[in-house]
Coordinates of C-alpha atoms in Angstrom, one line a residue:
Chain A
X494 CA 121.8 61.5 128.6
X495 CA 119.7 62.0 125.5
X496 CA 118.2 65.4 124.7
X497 CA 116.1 66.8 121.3
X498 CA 115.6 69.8 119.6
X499 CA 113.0 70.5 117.5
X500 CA 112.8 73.6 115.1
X501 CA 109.7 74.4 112.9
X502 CA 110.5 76.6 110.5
X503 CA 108.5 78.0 107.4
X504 CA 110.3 76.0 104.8
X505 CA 111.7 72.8 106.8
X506 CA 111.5 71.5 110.1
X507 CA 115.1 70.5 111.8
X508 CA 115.4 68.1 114.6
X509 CA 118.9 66.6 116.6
X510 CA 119.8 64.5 118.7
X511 CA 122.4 64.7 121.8
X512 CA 123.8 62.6 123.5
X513 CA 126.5 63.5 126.1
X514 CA 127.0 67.3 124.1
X515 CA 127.1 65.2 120.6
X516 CA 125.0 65.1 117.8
X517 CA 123.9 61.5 117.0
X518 CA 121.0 62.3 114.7
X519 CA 119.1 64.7 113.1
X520 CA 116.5 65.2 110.4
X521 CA 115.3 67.6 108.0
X522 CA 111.7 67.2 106.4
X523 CA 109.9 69.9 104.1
X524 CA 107.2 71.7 106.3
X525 CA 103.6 70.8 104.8
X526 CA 101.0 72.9 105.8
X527 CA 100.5 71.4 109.3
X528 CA 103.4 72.1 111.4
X529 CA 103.2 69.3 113.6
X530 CA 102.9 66.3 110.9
X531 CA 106.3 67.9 109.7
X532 CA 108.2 68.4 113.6
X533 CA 106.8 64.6 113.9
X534 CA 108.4 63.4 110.7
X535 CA 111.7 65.8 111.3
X536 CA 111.7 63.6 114.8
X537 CA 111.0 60.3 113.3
X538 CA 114.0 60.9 111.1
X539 CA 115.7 62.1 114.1
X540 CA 115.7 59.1 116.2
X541 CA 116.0 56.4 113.3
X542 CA 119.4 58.6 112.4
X543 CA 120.5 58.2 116.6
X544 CA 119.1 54.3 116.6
X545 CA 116.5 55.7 119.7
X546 CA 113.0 55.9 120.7
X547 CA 111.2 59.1 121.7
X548 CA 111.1 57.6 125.1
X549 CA 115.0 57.7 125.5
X550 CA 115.0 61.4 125.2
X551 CA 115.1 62.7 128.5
X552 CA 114.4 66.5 127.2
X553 CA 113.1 68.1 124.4
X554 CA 113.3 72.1 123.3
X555 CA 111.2 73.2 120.4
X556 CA 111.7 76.5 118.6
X557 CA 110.8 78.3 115.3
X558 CA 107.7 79.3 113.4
X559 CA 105.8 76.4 114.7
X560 CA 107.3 75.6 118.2
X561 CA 104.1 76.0 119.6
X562 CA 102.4 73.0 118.0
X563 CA 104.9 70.5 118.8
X564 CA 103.1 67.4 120.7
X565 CA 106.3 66.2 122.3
X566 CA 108.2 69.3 123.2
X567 CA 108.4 69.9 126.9
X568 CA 109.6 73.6 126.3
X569 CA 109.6 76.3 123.6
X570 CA 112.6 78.9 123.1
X571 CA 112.7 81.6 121.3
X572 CA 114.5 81.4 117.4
X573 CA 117.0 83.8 118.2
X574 CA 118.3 82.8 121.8
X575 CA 118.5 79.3 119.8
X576 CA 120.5 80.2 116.7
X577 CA 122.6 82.3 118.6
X578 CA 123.3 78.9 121.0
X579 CA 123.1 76.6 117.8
X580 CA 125.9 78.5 116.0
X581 CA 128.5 79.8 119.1
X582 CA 128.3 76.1 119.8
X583 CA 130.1 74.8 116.6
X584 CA 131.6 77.9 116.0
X585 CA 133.0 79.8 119.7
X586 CA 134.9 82.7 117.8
X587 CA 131.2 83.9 116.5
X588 CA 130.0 87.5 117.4
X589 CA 127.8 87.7 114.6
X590 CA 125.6 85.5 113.2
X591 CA 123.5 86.6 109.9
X592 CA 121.1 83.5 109.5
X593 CA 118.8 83.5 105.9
X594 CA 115.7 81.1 106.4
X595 CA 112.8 80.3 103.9
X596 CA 110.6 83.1 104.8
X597 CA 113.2 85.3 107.3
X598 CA 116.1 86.6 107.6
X599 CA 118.2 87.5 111.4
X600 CA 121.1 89.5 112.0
X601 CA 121.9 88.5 115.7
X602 CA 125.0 89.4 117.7
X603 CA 126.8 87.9 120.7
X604 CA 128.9 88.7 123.5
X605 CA 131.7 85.8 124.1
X606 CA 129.1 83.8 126.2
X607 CA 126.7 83.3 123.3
X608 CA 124.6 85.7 124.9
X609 CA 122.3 87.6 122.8
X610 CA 123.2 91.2 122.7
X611 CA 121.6 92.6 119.7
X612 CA 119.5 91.2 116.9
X613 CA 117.0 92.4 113.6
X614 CA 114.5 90.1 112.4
X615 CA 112.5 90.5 109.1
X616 CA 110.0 88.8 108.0
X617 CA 108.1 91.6 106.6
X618 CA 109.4 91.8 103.3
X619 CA 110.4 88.6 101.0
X620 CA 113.7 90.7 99.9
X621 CA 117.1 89.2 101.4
X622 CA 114.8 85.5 102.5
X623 CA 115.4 82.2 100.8
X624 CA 111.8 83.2 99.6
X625 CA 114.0 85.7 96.5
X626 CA 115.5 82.4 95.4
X627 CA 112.6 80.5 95.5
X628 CA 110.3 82.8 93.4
X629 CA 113.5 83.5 90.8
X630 CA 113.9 79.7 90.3
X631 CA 111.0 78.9 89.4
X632 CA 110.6 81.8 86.7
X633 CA 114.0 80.5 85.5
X634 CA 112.7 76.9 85.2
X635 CA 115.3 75.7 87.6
X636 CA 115.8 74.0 90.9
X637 CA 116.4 76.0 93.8
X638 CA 119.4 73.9 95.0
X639 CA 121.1 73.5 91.5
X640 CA 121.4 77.3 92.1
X641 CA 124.5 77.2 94.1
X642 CA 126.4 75.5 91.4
X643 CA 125.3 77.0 88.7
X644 CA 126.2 80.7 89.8
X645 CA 130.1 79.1 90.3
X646 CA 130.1 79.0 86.4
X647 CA 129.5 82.9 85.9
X648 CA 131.4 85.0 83.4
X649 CA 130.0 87.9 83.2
X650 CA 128.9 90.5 85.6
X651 CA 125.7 91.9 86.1
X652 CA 123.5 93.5 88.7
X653 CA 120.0 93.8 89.1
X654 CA 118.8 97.2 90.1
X655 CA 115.6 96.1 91.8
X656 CA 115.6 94.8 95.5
X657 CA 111.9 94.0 95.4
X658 CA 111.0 90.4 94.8
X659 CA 108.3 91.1 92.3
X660 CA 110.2 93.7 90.6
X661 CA 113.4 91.9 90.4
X662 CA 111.4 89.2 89.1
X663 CA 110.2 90.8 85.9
X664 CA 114.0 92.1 85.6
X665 CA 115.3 89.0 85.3
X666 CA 112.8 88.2 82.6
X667 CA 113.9 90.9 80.4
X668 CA 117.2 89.7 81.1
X669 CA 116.5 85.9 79.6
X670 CA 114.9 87.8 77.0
X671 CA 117.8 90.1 75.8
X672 CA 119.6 86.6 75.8
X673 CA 122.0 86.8 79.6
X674 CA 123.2 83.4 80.6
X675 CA 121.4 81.3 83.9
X676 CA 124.8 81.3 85.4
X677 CA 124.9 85.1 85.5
X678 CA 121.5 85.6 85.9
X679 CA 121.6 83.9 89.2
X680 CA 125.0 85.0 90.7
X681 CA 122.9 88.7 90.0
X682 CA 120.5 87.2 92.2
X683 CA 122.6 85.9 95.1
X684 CA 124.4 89.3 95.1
X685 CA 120.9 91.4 95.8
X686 CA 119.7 88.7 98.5
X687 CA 123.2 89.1 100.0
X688 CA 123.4 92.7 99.3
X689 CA 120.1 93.2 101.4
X690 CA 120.6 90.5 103.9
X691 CA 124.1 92.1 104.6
X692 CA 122.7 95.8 104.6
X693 CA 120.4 94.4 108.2
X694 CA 123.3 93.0 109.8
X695 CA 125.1 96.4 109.3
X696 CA 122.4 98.3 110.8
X697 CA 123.4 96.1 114.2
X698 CA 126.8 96.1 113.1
X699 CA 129.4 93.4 112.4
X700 CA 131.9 92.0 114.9
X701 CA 134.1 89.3 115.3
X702 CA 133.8 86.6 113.6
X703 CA 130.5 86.2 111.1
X704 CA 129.0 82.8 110.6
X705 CA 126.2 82.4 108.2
X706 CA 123.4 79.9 108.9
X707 CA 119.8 78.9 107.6
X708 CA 118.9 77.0 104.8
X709 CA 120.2 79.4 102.7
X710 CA 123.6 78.5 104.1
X711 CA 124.0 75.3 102.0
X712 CA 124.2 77.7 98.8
X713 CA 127.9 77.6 97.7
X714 CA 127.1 81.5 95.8
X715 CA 124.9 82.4 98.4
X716 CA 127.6 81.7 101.2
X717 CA 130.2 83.6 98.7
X718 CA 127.7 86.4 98.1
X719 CA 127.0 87.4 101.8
X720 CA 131.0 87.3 102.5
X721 CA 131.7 89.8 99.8
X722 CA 128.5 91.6 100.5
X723 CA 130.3 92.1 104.5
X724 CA 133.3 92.5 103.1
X725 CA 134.3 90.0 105.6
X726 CA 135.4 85.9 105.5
X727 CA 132.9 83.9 106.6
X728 CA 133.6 81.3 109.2
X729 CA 131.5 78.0 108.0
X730 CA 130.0 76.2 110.6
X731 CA 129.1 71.8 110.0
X732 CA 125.5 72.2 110.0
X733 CA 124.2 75.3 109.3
X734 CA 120.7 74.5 108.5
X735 CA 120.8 72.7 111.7
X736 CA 121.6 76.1 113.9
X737 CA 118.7 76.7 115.9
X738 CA 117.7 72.7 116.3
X739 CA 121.1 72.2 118.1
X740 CA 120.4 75.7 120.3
X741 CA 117.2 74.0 121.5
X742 CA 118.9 70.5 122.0
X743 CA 121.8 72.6 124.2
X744 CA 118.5 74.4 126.4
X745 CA 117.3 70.8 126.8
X746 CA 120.9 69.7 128.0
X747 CA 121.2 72.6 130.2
X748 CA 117.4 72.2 131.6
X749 CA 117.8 68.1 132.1
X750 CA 121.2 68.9 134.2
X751 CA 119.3 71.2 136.4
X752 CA 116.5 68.6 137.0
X753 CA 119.1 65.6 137.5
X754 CA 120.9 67.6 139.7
X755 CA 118.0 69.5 141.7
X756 CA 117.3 66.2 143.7
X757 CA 120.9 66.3 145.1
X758 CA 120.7 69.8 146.3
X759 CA 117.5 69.1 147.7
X760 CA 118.8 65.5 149.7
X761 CA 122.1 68.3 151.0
X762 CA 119.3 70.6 152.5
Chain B
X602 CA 96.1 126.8 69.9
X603 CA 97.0 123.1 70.2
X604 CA 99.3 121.8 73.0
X605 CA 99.5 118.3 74.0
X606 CA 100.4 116.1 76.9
X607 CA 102.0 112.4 76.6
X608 CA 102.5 110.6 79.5
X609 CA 104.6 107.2 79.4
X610 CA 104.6 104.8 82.1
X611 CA 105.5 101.3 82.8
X612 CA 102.3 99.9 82.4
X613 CA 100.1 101.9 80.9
X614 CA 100.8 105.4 78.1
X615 CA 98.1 108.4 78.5
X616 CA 98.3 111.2 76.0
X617 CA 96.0 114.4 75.9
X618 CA 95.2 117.1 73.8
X619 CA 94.1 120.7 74.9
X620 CA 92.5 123.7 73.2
X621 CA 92.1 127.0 74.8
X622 CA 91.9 124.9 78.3
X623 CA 89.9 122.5 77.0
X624 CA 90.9 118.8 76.4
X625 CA 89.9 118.0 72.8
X626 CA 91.1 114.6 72.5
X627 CA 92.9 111.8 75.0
X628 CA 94.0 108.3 75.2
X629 CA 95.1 105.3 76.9
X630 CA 97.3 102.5 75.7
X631 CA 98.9 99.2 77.4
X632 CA 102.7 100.5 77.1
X633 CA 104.6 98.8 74.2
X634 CA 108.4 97.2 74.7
X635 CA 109.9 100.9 73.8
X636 CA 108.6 103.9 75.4
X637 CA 109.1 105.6 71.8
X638 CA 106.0 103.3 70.2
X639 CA 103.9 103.6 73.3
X640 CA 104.5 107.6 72.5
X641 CA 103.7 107.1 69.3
X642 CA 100.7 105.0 69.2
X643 CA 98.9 106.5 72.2
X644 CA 99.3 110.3 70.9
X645 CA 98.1 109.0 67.3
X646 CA 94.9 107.5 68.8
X647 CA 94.2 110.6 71.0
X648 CA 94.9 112.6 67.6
X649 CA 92.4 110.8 65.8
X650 CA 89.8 110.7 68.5
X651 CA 90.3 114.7 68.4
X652 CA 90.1 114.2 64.7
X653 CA 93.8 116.6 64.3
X654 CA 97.1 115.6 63.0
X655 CA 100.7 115.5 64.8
X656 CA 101.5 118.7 62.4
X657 CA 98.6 120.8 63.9
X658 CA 100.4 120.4 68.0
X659 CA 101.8 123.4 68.5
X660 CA 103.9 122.5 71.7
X661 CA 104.3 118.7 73.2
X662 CA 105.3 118.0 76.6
X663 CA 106.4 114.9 77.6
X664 CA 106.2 113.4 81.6
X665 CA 106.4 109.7 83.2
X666 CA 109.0 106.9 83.4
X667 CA 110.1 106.6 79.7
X668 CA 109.5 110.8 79.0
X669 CA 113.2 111.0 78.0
X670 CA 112.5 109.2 74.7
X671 CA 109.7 110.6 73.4
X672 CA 110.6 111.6 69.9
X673 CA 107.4 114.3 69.2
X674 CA 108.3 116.2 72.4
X675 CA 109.5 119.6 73.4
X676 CA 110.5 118.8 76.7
X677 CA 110.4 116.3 79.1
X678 CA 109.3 117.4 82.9
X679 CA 109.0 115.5 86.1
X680 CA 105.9 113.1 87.3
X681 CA 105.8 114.5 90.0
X682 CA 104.9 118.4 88.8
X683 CA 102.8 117.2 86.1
X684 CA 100.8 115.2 88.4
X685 CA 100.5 117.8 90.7
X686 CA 99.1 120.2 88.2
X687 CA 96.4 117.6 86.5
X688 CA 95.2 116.9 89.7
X689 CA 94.4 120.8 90.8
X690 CA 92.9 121.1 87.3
X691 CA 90.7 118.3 88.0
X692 CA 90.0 119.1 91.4
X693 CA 90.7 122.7 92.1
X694 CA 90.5 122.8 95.7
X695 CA 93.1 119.7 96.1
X696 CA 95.9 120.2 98.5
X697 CA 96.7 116.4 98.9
X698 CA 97.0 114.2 95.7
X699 CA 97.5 110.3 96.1
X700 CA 98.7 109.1 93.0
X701 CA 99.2 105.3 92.2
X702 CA 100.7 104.4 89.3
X703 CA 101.6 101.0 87.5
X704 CA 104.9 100.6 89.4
X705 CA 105.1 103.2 92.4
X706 CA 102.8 105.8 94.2
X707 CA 103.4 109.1 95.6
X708 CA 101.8 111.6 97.7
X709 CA 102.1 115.5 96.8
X710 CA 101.1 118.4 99.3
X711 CA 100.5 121.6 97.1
X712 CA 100.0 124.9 98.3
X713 CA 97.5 127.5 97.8
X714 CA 98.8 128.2 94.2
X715 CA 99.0 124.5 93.5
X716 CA 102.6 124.1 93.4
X717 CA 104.1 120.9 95.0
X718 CA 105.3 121.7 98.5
X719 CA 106.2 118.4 99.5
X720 CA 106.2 114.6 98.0
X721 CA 106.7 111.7 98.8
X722 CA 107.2 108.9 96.7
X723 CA 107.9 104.7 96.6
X724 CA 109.1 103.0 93.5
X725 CA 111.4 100.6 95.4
X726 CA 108.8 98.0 96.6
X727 CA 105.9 96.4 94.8
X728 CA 103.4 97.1 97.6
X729 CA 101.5 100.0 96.9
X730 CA 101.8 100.0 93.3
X731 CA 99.5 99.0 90.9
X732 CA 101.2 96.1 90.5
X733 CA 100.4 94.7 94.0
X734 CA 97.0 94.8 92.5
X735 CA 97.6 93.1 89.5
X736 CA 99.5 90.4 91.2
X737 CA 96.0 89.6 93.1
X738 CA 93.5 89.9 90.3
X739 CA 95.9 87.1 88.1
X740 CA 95.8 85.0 91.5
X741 CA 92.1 85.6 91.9
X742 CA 91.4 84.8 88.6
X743 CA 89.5 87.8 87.8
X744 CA 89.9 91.1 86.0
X745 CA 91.7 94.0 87.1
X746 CA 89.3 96.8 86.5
X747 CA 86.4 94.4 88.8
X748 CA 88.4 94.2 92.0
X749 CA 86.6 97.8 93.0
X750 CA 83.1 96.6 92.6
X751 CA 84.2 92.9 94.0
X752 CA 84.6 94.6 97.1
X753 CA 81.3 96.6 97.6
X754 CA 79.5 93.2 97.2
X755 CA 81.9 91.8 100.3
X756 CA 80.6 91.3 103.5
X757 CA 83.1 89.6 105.3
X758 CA 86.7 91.5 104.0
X759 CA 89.8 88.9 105.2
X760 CA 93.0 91.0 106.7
X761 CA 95.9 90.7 104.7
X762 CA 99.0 89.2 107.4
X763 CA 101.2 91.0 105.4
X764 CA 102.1 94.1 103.5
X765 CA 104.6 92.6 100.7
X766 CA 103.2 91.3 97.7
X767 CA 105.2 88.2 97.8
X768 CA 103.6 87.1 101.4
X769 CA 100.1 88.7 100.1
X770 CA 100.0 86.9 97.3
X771 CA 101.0 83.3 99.3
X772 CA 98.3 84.8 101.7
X773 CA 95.5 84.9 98.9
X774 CA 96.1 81.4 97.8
X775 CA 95.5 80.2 101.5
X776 CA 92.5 82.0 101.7
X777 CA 91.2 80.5 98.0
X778 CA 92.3 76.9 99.5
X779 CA 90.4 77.5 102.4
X780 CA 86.9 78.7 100.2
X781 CA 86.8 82.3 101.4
X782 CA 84.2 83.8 98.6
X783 CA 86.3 85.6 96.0
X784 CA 84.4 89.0 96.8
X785 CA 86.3 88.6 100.5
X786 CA 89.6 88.4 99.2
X787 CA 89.1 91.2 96.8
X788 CA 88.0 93.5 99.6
X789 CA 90.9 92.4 101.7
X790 CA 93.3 92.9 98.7
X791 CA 91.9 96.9 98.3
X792 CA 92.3 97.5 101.9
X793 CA 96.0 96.6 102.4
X794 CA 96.7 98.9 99.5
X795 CA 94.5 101.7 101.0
X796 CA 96.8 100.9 104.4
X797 CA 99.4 101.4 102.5
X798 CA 98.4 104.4 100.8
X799 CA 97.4 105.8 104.3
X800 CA 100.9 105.3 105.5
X801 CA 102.3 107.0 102.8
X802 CA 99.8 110.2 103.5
X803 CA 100.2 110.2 107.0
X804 CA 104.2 110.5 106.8
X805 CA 103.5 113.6 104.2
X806 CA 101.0 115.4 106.5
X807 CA 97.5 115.5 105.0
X808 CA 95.7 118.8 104.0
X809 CA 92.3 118.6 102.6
X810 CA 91.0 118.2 100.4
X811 CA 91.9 115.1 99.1
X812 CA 92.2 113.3 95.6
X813 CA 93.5 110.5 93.9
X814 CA 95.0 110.1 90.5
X815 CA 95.9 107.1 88.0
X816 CA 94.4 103.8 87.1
X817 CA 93.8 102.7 90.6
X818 CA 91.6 106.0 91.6
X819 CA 88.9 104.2 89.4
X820 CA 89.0 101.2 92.5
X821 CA 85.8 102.0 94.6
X822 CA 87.1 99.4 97.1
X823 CA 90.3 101.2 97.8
X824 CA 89.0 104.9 97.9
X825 CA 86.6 103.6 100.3
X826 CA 89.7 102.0 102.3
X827 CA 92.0 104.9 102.6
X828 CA 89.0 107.2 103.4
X829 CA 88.3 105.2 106.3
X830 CA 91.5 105.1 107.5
X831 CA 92.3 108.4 107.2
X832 CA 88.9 109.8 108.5
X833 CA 88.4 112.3 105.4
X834 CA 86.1 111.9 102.3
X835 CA 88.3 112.2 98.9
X836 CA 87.1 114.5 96.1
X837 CA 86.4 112.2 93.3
X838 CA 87.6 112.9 90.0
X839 CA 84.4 112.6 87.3
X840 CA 84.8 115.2 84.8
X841 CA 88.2 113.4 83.0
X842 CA 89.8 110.0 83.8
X843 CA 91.8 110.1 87.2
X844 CA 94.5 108.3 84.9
X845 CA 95.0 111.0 82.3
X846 CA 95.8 113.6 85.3
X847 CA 99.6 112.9 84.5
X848 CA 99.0 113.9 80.7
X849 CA 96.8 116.5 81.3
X850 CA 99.6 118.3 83.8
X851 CA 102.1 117.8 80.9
X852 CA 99.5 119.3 78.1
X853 CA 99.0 122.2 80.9
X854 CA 102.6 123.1 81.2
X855 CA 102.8 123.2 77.1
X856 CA 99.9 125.1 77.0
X857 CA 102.1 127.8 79.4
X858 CA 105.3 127.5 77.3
X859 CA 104.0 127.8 74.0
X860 CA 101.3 130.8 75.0
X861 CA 103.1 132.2 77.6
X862 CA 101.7 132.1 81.2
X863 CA 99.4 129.6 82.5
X864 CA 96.0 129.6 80.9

């Protein structure tokens, strides 16, 4: 049986496919401004990836930002009940779960069936998102995902002392200006999204095991940052950006077993 | 006697003179790279505006974010009291001063003898701050000091999905992109920040009657804001510059340490 799962975030929109409880394809496509040109090219990807057509797939779950604009979703779930799904699946020791998006940022724990016990969202303030790296990059002149990299080649230590975006932005340009290497500059920077990304999943509290997922994931000195920042190892799941795309997929697995298997328990009665 | 006031912030540098109560002379500066030549240069131009020289000051007084070095000063004293008194010698009946600076806001309760009973103050997050503004008007494409008046002429005012100035600001592109009128934008732009500013007032308590210091007090299109929010009319400041009030508390408490006693 082939299932989908679609997730629309800010940033990028995610899909998989499954078949038989294994990932056979997915995509990941830069969200424009209409959400459903970008689930439809995430998709497209999707299926060329798996070698299928849209009309294999039994079941599709959409989720995220945009779920609701999704054309060929049958369903919509909610972002966190997905993540948490998305990253117990690859990962079953998880408890916690701090995922960093373009625009959000989640701090979500789980009880040992995945089920969603506690969770913070923000999305209020661009502090602790991928939306810090984003704006720092481009003062710097540099690309967001040479960032990673480049913070692994740090020698000196330094701290910024503003959590706010715009402040912290301005800090960082005093900082070129009094001469601080890139390298430095940005492991600062991954240290203060960390720091305040780390501060929400305190306030919920840490158990268990922590895995980190979101875009934000595929950061080398992000990953690094928010593991010091916990004080904790973090356990690094395959597909991080992929979380909450393979939560819906697993709803439209457990949803297409229920209708396969409804007939049947309708024929017995 | 001369006294004088110098108040250095992150964005801008106020400095004032007094006489016998009186302001003689004052001035405002774009702050320099060191808070010692935004001293410097502000208090010379309000010297020569009162036509007096650094030698006839009896007693400086120094206030703000880079007050700790000012070289001309006797002593360096806290925003947040120097604030306080400007504002109830600009406004004598003021119990409640909102005062937004370049790079954080506070609200002060004072009592009955204009002391500050209770403040509260946010320099950790760009929203709220004068900043939030200028982040708009360079997006808008228009000046700083026209935002105010932008908003009078608004007839339509967008909302704002979000306080942060980062999401604002992507907010304010959308809206240009989509052809909103600029005055629309503006008007939407001055009534987050008097949301904000209401927030911050309502967590103090509110006492009338009302005022509101620094640059921002001079925004037509945000006074107008918070006073609908909060349901009260504010006392506008006319006689002096609502952004001197800083400078003028500081040349008020040199006034009372050189003299002895408040004037």
């Amino acid at each position: 049986m082939i299932v989908a799962g679609c997730d629309v975030g800010s940033l990028t929109a995610k899909a998989v496919i499954m078949r038989d409880g294994a990932i056979v394809g997915s995509g990941v496509v830069r969200s424009g401004a209409a959400a459903e040109a970008s689930a439809n090219a995430a998709m497209r990807m999707a299926l060329a990836a798996a070698g299928v057509a849209l009309d294999d797939v039994a079941r599709c779950v959409a989720t995220g930002y945009g779920r609701k604009r999704i054309s060929f979703g049958d369903a919509v779930e909610s972002e966190i009940s997905c993540h948490a799904k998305g990253a117990i699946w690859q990962a079953p020791a998880v408890r916690t779960i701090v995922d960093i998006g373009g625009q959000d940022a989640k701090a979500i724990k789980l009880d040992e069936r995945g089920d969603v016990l506690r969770y913070l969202y923000n999305d209020k303030c661009a502090s602790g998102t991928g939306r810090f790296l984003e704006v720092i990059a481009e003062a710097l002149g540099i690309e967001l995902e040479a960032m990673g990299e480049l913070s692994q080649q740090s020698s000196e230590h330094l701290t910024l002392s503003n959590q706010c975006v715009v402040f912290a932005e301005t800090e960082i340009l005093s900082l070129v200006s009094e001469g601080k290497e890139t390298a430095d500059i940005v492991k600062a920077l991954h240290r203060a999204v960390a720091r305040r990304a780390a501060s929400m999943a305190k306030s919920i509290g840490v158990v268990g095991d922590v895995a980190m997922t979101g875009g934000v994931a595929l950061n080398a000195g992000m990953f690094e940052a928010l593991g010091e920042a916990l004080g904790t190892e973090l356990t690094r799941v395959a597909h991080p950006q992929l979380a909450g795309a393979i939560g819906a997929a697993l709803f439209a697995t457990d949803a297409a077993r229920t209708a396969a298997a409804a007939p049947v328990s309708a024929a017995r009665a | 006697m001369i006294v004088a006031g110098c108040d250095v912030g992150s964005l801008t540098s106020k400095a004032v003179l007094m006489q016998d109560g009186r302001i003689v002379g004052s001035a405002v500066i774009k702050s320099k790279a060191k808070p010692w030549e935004s001293a410097e240069a502000v208090m010379q131009q309000a010297l020569s505006a009162a036509g007096l020289e650094m030698g006839d000051v009896r007693y400086a007084v120094g206030t703000g974010y880079g007050r700790d070095r000012i070289p001309f000063v006797a002593e360096a004293v806290s925003e947040i009291g120097c604030h306080g008194r400007g504002a109830r010698w600009l406004v004598p009946s003021a119990r409640t001063v909102i005062d937004i600076g370049g790079q954080d806001c506070k609200a002060l309760r004072l009592d009955g003898d204009g002391n500050v009973e209770k403040f509260i103050a946010n320099d950790k997050c760009a929203s709220g701050t004068g900043r939030f503004l200028e982040v708009m008007a360079r997006v808008l494409g228009v000046e700083l000091g026209d935002l105010g008046e932008m908003s009078s002429r608004s007839r339509h005012a967008v909302t704002l999905a979000n306080a942060c100035t980062v999401w604002a600001q992507a907010d304010v592109i959308k809206h240009l992109n989509d052809g909103v009128p600029v005055e629309d934008i503006a008007a939407g732009v001055n009534n987050a920040m008097a949301a904000r500013m209401a927030t911050l007032v309502r967590n103090l308590g509110i006492a009338p009657d009302v005022c509101m210091t620094g640059g921002v007090a001079k925004n037509s299109g945000v006074l107008s804001g918070i006073e609908k929010l909060l349901g009260v009319r504010l006392k506008r400041i006319r006689r002096e510059d609502p952004q001197i009030a800083g400078a003028i508390g500081a040349a008020l408490i040199a006034a009372e340490k050189a003299g002895g006693g408040r004037p």
